Amino acid sequence: MIGVILIPVLALLPLAGTLLVERGMEARRMDRLMEHVALAAGVRTLVEALQAERGASVGYLSVRDQAFRRILGEARAATDAQVESFLQRIRGFDLAVGPDRADWLDAIRDDLEGLAQHRGEVDRLALHPLEILPPYTRLVRQLVLLASSVPGVDDGGALYARLDAYRTFLLMREYAGLERALGTAWIGGAAPDPLVFRRYVEAVSVQDFLRTQFLAMTPDSRRRDLEAVEGTPAHQELLAARSAILNQGAAGPPAYLGPVRWFRVSSERLRHLSGIEMGLTQGLLDEARTMRERAQAQRWLLGGAVLMLLVLTTALSAVIARRLLRRERERRDHVRRIEYLAHHDPLTDLPNRRHFARILQVHMEAARASGGGLALCLLDLEGFSEVNRIWGEETADRVLKEIADRLVALAGPAVPVARIYGDQFALCVSGEAQGADVEGLTDGVLGVLDPPIRVGQRLIELRGNLGVVLCPPFPETVSDLMADAVFAVDQAKAEPVQRRQVFDPERMRRHAEQARLDQDLERALERGELEVHYQPQVELDSGRVTRLEALLRWHHPQRGAVSPAVFIPRAEATGAIIAIGDFVLQSACRQLRRWRDRGLGDLSVAVNLSTVQLYQADLVARVRRALEESGLPAPALELEITETGIMQDLEMAREVMQDLRALGVRLSVDDFGTGYSSLAYLTRLPVQILKLDRSFVADLEGSGEGRKVAEAVLGLAESLSLEVVAEGIETTAQADWLRQRACALGQGFLYARPLPPEACASLLTGAARGHPLGEAPVG
């Protein structure tokens, strides 16, 4: 009898204890869930601040006025406060579910740290308004996932349904924030930008879709809350503004709608939506609290039931034991699956980026030790985003799976294949991988994309760009090797025929050198390395100096004198030409004012305008400011514009040039004869001067072709009553030829080289005393 009693008791006690512990763990999981919901409340305020800063940044870059500058300053201050609060909140926060959410937090921290650099680019006006969106949007979506992906919540439960509705609302609110930012860019832009309008329409469409989803899955009380918000005057005003924008279409924003008003109305609506979000968060917190209390109650009930279970038979104990063993096996299988997914892509079952880096490290060390070769191939799919957008994620996933299967079949078991990014695959080939072997390998990798991919009834065609890195030489780290492969892919995209590129260290070096040159050029102005030189323009008949051309020179402390042909194109490409152009314009106006005040003659100065400056919205204001600050009369300033720059947008160039002429400045077409050289466009432009390009002047002593062009330009100028300035005169014969054909003005080494201000002042002093420039070089 004792044995019969003790056996079930001894069998039931451990199992009962296990069940009690499980209920306790459930209660602790609910505690962690409540912590997570509390964190979601902090995430909400940070998301609001980031959305406000994103919209204010777009507004500032689009409108560039003090109103948006103040709004941006307030938004940044609010963001900084919320970032500090968020970082304190997550310090030591225990997610205890796996490394994926820890990775989220690391990525969020990294992106928050990168905001300072992004803000700097906004302050330098170095970004297009659409380029502002990605860093903020990525942060907001990561935070939305963090707030709405709660560990330990099973699919299908009431809490899961609440979370699903909550996540949908957060996404709807994010697209409302994007509507605010894109609407501000559209309304405040200097000129209609079809891409901004298209993005705005997409934001409105997705927002409406998410609203419909949210109304379908949320309780009636929350639905009434949303309907109440949509009945507010601010929301009605926003709907009216949205309707006006959409009805106006891509032709441009409505004239009555100002960017600041749009920003404030849409911000008011977002504030109302924030109140609904607070209600959803509180609902999640109440549900979690209820589940925790239920778990605790079940724990106490289970304790009482244990006393009753002592009377059960040994057979019942065995049944319970088998059930626990089965659950343990399921748990172990789940753990193994989690470990597998931590190292593999769940869609293709290929190694992911992190796992492939370890594989690559092993192969690289083995190849370095044995003296063998190694090749890393990086395949980037072209047009895959269109597949995703047009056919949907399910079709896109099947396409990726098919490509992965083809690559694995091509590579075989000895060659690791990985999916390292959304549409990027990598292969690591060990052994001799030089010369023709590489060509055969790349042919094979690109060849997997040749057959169309069948998905249902669709045949989808894709292209790819392939970057290849050959070792030796070996880089120091796997990260360097992957970076080299990415660089090679970028170079391959520039070669649409071959679509492949083997990494070239020399090309990388040139690329880095160009990047360093760009960085030095950005700091050259503040370091005082730039200087304006002046080259006289003389009357060919008398040798009298009447004008000067301002020419920029860069004296780099290490590189020495850098040619304008090298640094001016880079300045135009990076946008630094705006500040540099202002420096040249202001320096030339001030210098000429000083020379005129010294009695050196009623001189005028010619300043070159780059194409980038010509199409700046505030160019006329910049020129007016330079004249006013220097006190130089407007007719003493001549602006030189290249004909290729004018022809980029003839109508806009004509409007800008008319505004400049209204200021009183003179306009000239530089390098005339090298581009379109059309009478039709000259008659439409308010120009007074043509500059005959030096290439034709140089040919005056050679073939007849240069003479014909020069005679044609001189004849065209005479028929249009335009002055002609011949550039690059270096010989007396060239000057004689031009003088005989009534060319009034010329410049070149025959008379003087470009001179620094002090040397040019000495030359002008001599000219003012009656010593005209002879036909001998000065300087």
Coordinates of C-alpha atoms in Angstrom, one line a residue, residues 64-392:
R64 CA 14.7 77.7 -47.6
D65 CA 13.1 80.5 -45.5
Q66 CA 13.4 81.4 -41.8
A67 CA 9.9 80.1 -40.9
F68 CA 10.9 76.6 -41.8
R69 CA 14.4 77.1 -40.2
R70 CA 12.6 77.8 -36.9
I71 CA 10.3 74.9 -37.3
L72 CA 13.4 72.7 -38.1
G73 CA 15.2 74.0 -35.0
E74 CA 12.3 73.2 -32.8
A75 CA 11.9 69.7 -34.4
R76 CA 15.5 68.9 -33.9
A77 CA 15.5 70.0 -30.3
A78 CA 12.4 67.7 -29.7
T79 CA 14.1 64.8 -31.5
D80 CA 17.3 65.2 -29.4
A81 CA 15.2 65.1 -26.2
Q82 CA 13.3 62.0 -27.3
V83 CA 16.4 60.2 -28.5
E84 CA 18.0 60.8 -25.1
S85 CA 14.9 59.5 -23.3
F86 CA 14.7 56.5 -25.7
L87 CA 18.3 55.5 -25.2
Q88 CA 17.9 55.7 -21.4
R89 CA 14.8 53.6 -21.6
I90 CA 16.4 50.8 -23.6
R91 CA 19.6 50.8 -21.6
G92 CA 19.6 47.3 -20.0
F93 CA 16.3 46.4 -21.5
D94 CA 16.0 42.6 -21.6
L95 CA 14.2 41.3 -24.7
A96 CA 15.2 37.7 -23.9
V97 CA 13.8 36.3 -27.2
G98 CA 16.9 36.0 -29.4
P99 CA 19.5 38.1 -31.2
D100 CA 17.2 39.6 -33.8
R101 CA 15.7 42.3 -31.6
A102 CA 19.1 43.1 -30.2
D103 CA 20.2 43.6 -33.8
W104 CA 17.2 45.9 -34.2
L105 CA 18.3 48.0 -31.3
D106 CA 21.9 48.1 -32.6
A107 CA 20.7 49.2 -36.0
I108 CA 18.5 51.9 -34.4
R109 CA 21.4 53.2 -32.3
D110 CA 23.6 53.4 -35.3
D111 CA 21.0 55.2 -37.4
L112 CA 20.3 57.7 -34.5
E113 CA 24.1 58.4 -34.3
G114 CA 24.1 59.0 -38.1
L115 CA 21.5 61.7 -37.8
A116 CA 24.1 64.3 -37.1
Q117 CA 25.9 63.8 -40.4
H118 CA 22.5 63.8 -42.2
R119 CA 21.6 67.1 -40.5
G120 CA 24.9 68.6 -41.6
E121 CA 24.1 67.8 -45.2
V122 CA 20.7 69.4 -44.8
D123 CA 22.3 72.6 -43.3
R124 CA 24.7 72.7 -46.2
L125 CA 21.7 72.5 -48.6
A126 CA 23.6 69.5 -50.2
L127 CA 20.5 67.3 -50.6
H128 CA 17.5 67.0 -52.8
P129 CA 14.3 67.0 -50.6
L130 CA 13.7 63.3 -51.5
E131 CA 17.2 62.4 -50.3
I132 CA 16.2 63.5 -46.8
L133 CA 13.5 60.8 -46.5
P134 CA 15.4 57.4 -46.4
P135 CA 17.3 57.8 -43.1
Y136 CA 14.2 59.0 -41.2
T137 CA 11.9 56.5 -42.9
R138 CA 14.2 53.6 -42.1
L139 CA 14.4 54.7 -38.5
V140 CA 10.7 55.1 -38.1
R141 CA 9.9 51.7 -39.7
Q142 CA 12.5 50.0 -37.5
L143 CA 10.9 51.6 -34.4
V144 CA 7.4 50.6 -35.6
L145 CA 8.6 47.0 -35.9
L146 CA 10.2 47.2 -32.5
A147 CA 7.0 48.6 -30.9
S148 CA 4.6 46.3 -32.6
S149 CA 6.5 43.0 -32.6
V150 CA 6.1 41.7 -29.1
P151 CA 7.9 38.5 -28.1
G152 CA 5.9 35.6 -26.7
V153 CA 2.6 36.6 -28.5
D154 CA 1.0 33.7 -30.4
D155 CA -0.6 34.2 -33.8
G156 CA -4.4 34.2 -33.7
G157 CA -5.0 35.4 -30.1
A158 CA -6.8 38.5 -29.0
L159 CA -3.6 40.2 -28.1
Y160 CA -2.2 39.4 -31.5
A161 CA -5.2 40.9 -33.1
R162 CA -4.7 44.1 -31.1
L163 CA -1.1 44.1 -32.1
D164 CA -2.0 43.7 -35.7
A165 CA -4.4 46.6 -35.6
Y166 CA -1.8 48.6 -33.7
R167 CA 0.9 47.9 -36.3
T168 CA -1.5 48.8 -39.1
F169 CA -2.3 52.1 -37.4
L170 CA 1.4 52.9 -36.8
L171 CA 2.1 52.4 -40.5
M172 CA -0.9 54.5 -41.5
R173 CA 0.4 57.3 -39.3
E174 CA 3.9 56.9 -40.8
Y175 CA 2.4 57.4 -44.3
A176 CA 0.5 60.4 -43.0
G177 CA 3.9 61.8 -41.9
L178 CA 5.3 61.0 -45.4
E179 CA 2.3 62.9 -46.9
R180 CA 3.2 65.9 -44.8
A181 CA 6.9 65.8 -45.9
L182 CA 6.2 65.1 -49.6
G183 CA 3.4 67.7 -49.7
T184 CA 5.7 70.3 -48.2
A185 CA 8.4 69.4 -50.9
W186 CA 5.8 69.6 -53.6
I187 CA 4.2 72.9 -52.5
G188 CA 7.5 74.6 -51.5
G189 CA 9.7 73.4 -54.4
A190 CA 11.2 76.0 -56.7
A191 CA 9.9 74.0 -59.7
P192 CA 7.5 71.1 -60.1
D193 CA 9.3 67.8 -59.6
P194 CA 7.3 64.9 -61.1
L195 CA 9.2 62.4 -58.8
V196 CA 8.1 64.3 -55.7
F197 CA 4.5 64.3 -57.0
R198 CA 4.5 60.6 -57.7
R199 CA 5.9 59.8 -54.3
Y200 CA 3.2 62.0 -52.7
V201 CA 0.4 60.2 -54.6
E202 CA 1.8 56.8 -53.5
A203 CA 1.9 58.0 -49.8
V204 CA -1.8 59.1 -50.0
S205 CA -2.8 55.8 -51.7
V206 CA -1.0 53.6 -49.2
Q207 CA -2.4 55.7 -46.3
D208 CA -6.0 55.1 -47.5
F209 CA -5.4 51.4 -47.9
L210 CA -4.0 51.1 -44.4
R211 CA -6.9 53.2 -43.0
T212 CA -9.4 50.7 -44.6
Q213 CA -7.5 47.8 -43.0
F214 CA -7.3 49.4 -39.6
L215 CA -11.1 50.2 -39.6
A216 CA -11.8 46.5 -40.5
M217 CA -9.7 45.1 -37.6
T218 CA -10.1 47.6 -34.8
P219 CA -12.9 47.7 -32.1
D220 CA -15.8 50.1 -32.6
S221 CA -14.5 52.5 -30.0
R222 CA -11.3 53.1 -31.9
R223 CA -13.2 53.3 -35.1
R224 CA -15.3 56.1 -33.6
D225 CA -12.1 57.8 -32.4
L226 CA -10.7 57.9 -35.9
E227 CA -14.0 59.1 -37.3
A228 CA -14.0 61.9 -34.7
V229 CA -10.5 62.9 -35.8
E230 CA -11.5 62.9 -39.4
G231 CA -14.4 65.3 -38.5
T232 CA -12.1 67.9 -37.1
P233 CA -11.6 71.2 -39.1
A234 CA -7.8 70.5 -39.5
H235 CA -8.6 67.1 -41.1
Q236 CA -11.2 68.7 -43.4
E237 CA -8.8 71.4 -44.4
L238 CA -6.1 68.8 -45.1
L239 CA -8.6 66.8 -47.3
A240 CA -9.4 70.0 -49.2
A241 CA -5.7 70.7 -49.7
R242 CA -5.0 67.1 -50.8
S243 CA -7.8 67.3 -53.3
A244 CA -6.5 70.5 -54.7
I245 CA -3.0 69.0 -55.1
L246 CA -4.3 65.8 -56.8
N247 CA -6.7 67.7 -59.0
Q248 CA -3.9 70.1 -60.0
G249 CA -1.7 67.1 -60.9
A250 CA 1.9 67.0 -61.8
A251 CA 1.7 70.5 -63.4
G252 CA 2.4 72.1 -60.1
P253 CA 1.0 72.8 -56.6
P254 CA -2.1 75.0 -56.1
A255 CA -1.2 78.6 -56.0
Y256 CA -3.2 79.5 -52.9
L257 CA -1.6 76.8 -50.8
G258 CA 1.6 77.8 -48.8
P259 CA 4.1 75.2 -47.6
V260 CA 4.1 76.5 -44.0
R261 CA 0.2 76.3 -43.8
W262 CA 0.3 72.8 -45.3
F263 CA 2.9 71.8 -42.8
R264 CA 0.9 73.1 -39.8
V265 CA -2.4 71.6 -40.9
S266 CA -0.9 68.2 -41.6
S267 CA 0.9 68.4 -38.2
E268 CA -2.4 69.1 -36.5
R269 CA -3.9 66.0 -38.0
L270 CA -0.9 63.9 -36.9
R271 CA -1.3 65.2 -33.4
H272 CA -4.9 64.0 -33.3
L273 CA -3.8 60.6 -34.6
S274 CA -1.2 60.5 -31.8
G275 CA -4.1 60.6 -29.3
I276 CA -5.6 57.5 -30.9
E277 CA -2.2 55.8 -30.8
M278 CA -2.0 56.5 -27.0
G279 CA -5.4 54.8 -26.7
L280 CA -4.2 51.7 -28.6
T281 CA -1.1 51.5 -26.5
Q282 CA -3.2 51.7 -23.3
G283 CA -5.4 48.9 -24.6
L284 CA -2.4 46.7 -25.2
L285 CA -1.2 47.4 -21.7
D286 CA -4.6 46.6 -20.2
E287 CA -4.7 43.3 -22.2
A288 CA -1.2 42.3 -21.0
R289 CA -2.1 43.1 -17.4
T290 CA -5.2 41.0 -17.7
M291 CA -3.2 38.1 -19.1
R292 CA -0.7 38.4 -16.3
E293 CA -3.4 38.3 -13.7
R294 CA -5.0 35.4 -15.4
A295 CA -1.6 33.5 -15.4
Q296 CA -1.1 34.2 -11.7
A297 CA -4.7 33.0 -10.9
Q298 CA -4.1 29.9 -12.9
R299 CA -0.9 29.3 -10.9
W300 CA -2.8 29.3 -7.7
L301 CA -5.5 27.1 -9.0
L302 CA -2.9 24.7 -10.3
G303 CA -1.4 24.5 -6.8
G304 CA -4.8 23.5 -5.4
A305 CA -5.3 21.0 -8.2
V306 CA -2.0 19.3 -7.4
L307 CA -3.5 18.0 -4.1
M308 CA -6.3 16.4 -6.1
L309 CA -3.9 14.9 -8.6
L310 CA -2.2 12.9 -5.9
V311 CA -4.9 10.4 -6.2
L312 CA -4.3 9.8 -9.9
T313 CA -2.8 6.5 -11.0
T314 CA 0.7 5.8 -12.2
A315 CA -0.7 5.4 -15.7
L316 CA -1.9 9.0 -15.7
S317 CA 1.5 10.1 -14.5
A318 CA 3.1 8.2 -17.4
V319 CA 0.7 10.0 -19.9
I320 CA 1.7 13.4 -18.5
A321 CA 5.4 12.4 -18.7
R322 CA 5.0 11.5 -22.3
R323 CA 3.3 14.8 -23.0
L324 CA 6.1 16.7 -21.4
L325 CA 8.7 14.8 -23.3
R326 CA 6.9 15.6 -26.6
R327 CA 6.9 19.3 -25.7
E328 CA 10.6 19.1 -24.9
R329 CA 11.3 17.7 -28.3
E330 CA 9.3 20.4 -29.9
R331 CA 11.2 23.0 -27.9
R332 CA 14.5 21.6 -29.0
D333 CA 13.4 21.5 -32.6
H334 CA 12.4 25.1 -32.3
V335 CA 15.7 26.1 -30.8
R336 CA 17.6 24.3 -33.6
R337 CA 15.4 26.1 -36.1
I338 CA 16.2 29.5 -34.5
E339 CA 19.9 28.7 -34.6
Y340 CA 19.6 27.7 -38.3
L341 CA 17.7 30.9 -39.2
A342 CA 20.4 32.9 -37.4
H343 CA 22.9 31.8 -40.0
H344 CA 20.7 31.2 -43.1
D345 CA 18.2 33.1 -45.3
P346 CA 14.7 31.8 -44.5
L347 CA 13.6 32.2 -48.1
T348 CA 16.4 30.5 -50.1
D349 CA 18.1 28.5 -47.3
L350 CA 21.4 29.9 -48.4
P351 CA 23.9 31.3 -45.8
N352 CA 23.1 34.9 -44.9
R353 CA 25.6 37.7 -44.9
R354 CA 27.0 37.1 -41.4
H355 CA 27.4 33.4 -41.9
F356 CA 28.9 33.9 -45.4
A357 CA 31.5 36.3 -43.9
R358 CA 32.7 33.5 -41.6
I359 CA 32.8 31.1 -44.5
L360 CA 34.8 33.6 -46.5
Q361 CA 37.2 34.2 -43.6
V362 CA 38.0 30.5 -43.5
H363 CA 38.6 30.3 -47.3
M364 CA 40.7 33.4 -47.3
E365 CA 42.9 32.2 -44.5
A366 CA 43.3 28.8 -46.2
A367 CA 44.2 30.4 -49.6
R368 CA 46.6 32.8 -48.0
A369 CA 48.4 30.0 -46.1
S370 CA 48.6 27.7 -49.1
G371 CA 49.5 30.4 -51.6
G372 CA 46.4 29.5 -53.7
G373 CA 43.9 31.7 -55.4
L374 CA 40.5 33.0 -54.3
A375 CA 37.7 34.7 -56.2
L376 CA 34.7 36.4 -54.7
C377 CA 31.8 37.1 -57.1
L378 CA 29.0 39.5 -56.1
L379 CA 25.8 39.4 -58.3
D380 CA 23.4 42.3 -58.1
L381 CA 20.0 41.9 -59.8
E382 CA 18.9 44.7 -62.0
G383 CA 15.2 45.5 -62.1
F384 CA 14.2 43.3 -59.2
S385 CA 12.5 46.2 -57.4
E386 CA 10.2 46.5 -60.3
V387 CA 9.3 42.8 -60.0
N388 CA 8.5 43.4 -56.4
R389 CA 6.5 46.5 -57.0
I390 CA 4.5 45.2 -60.1
W391 CA 3.9 41.5 -59.3
G392 CA 4.1 41.6 -55.5

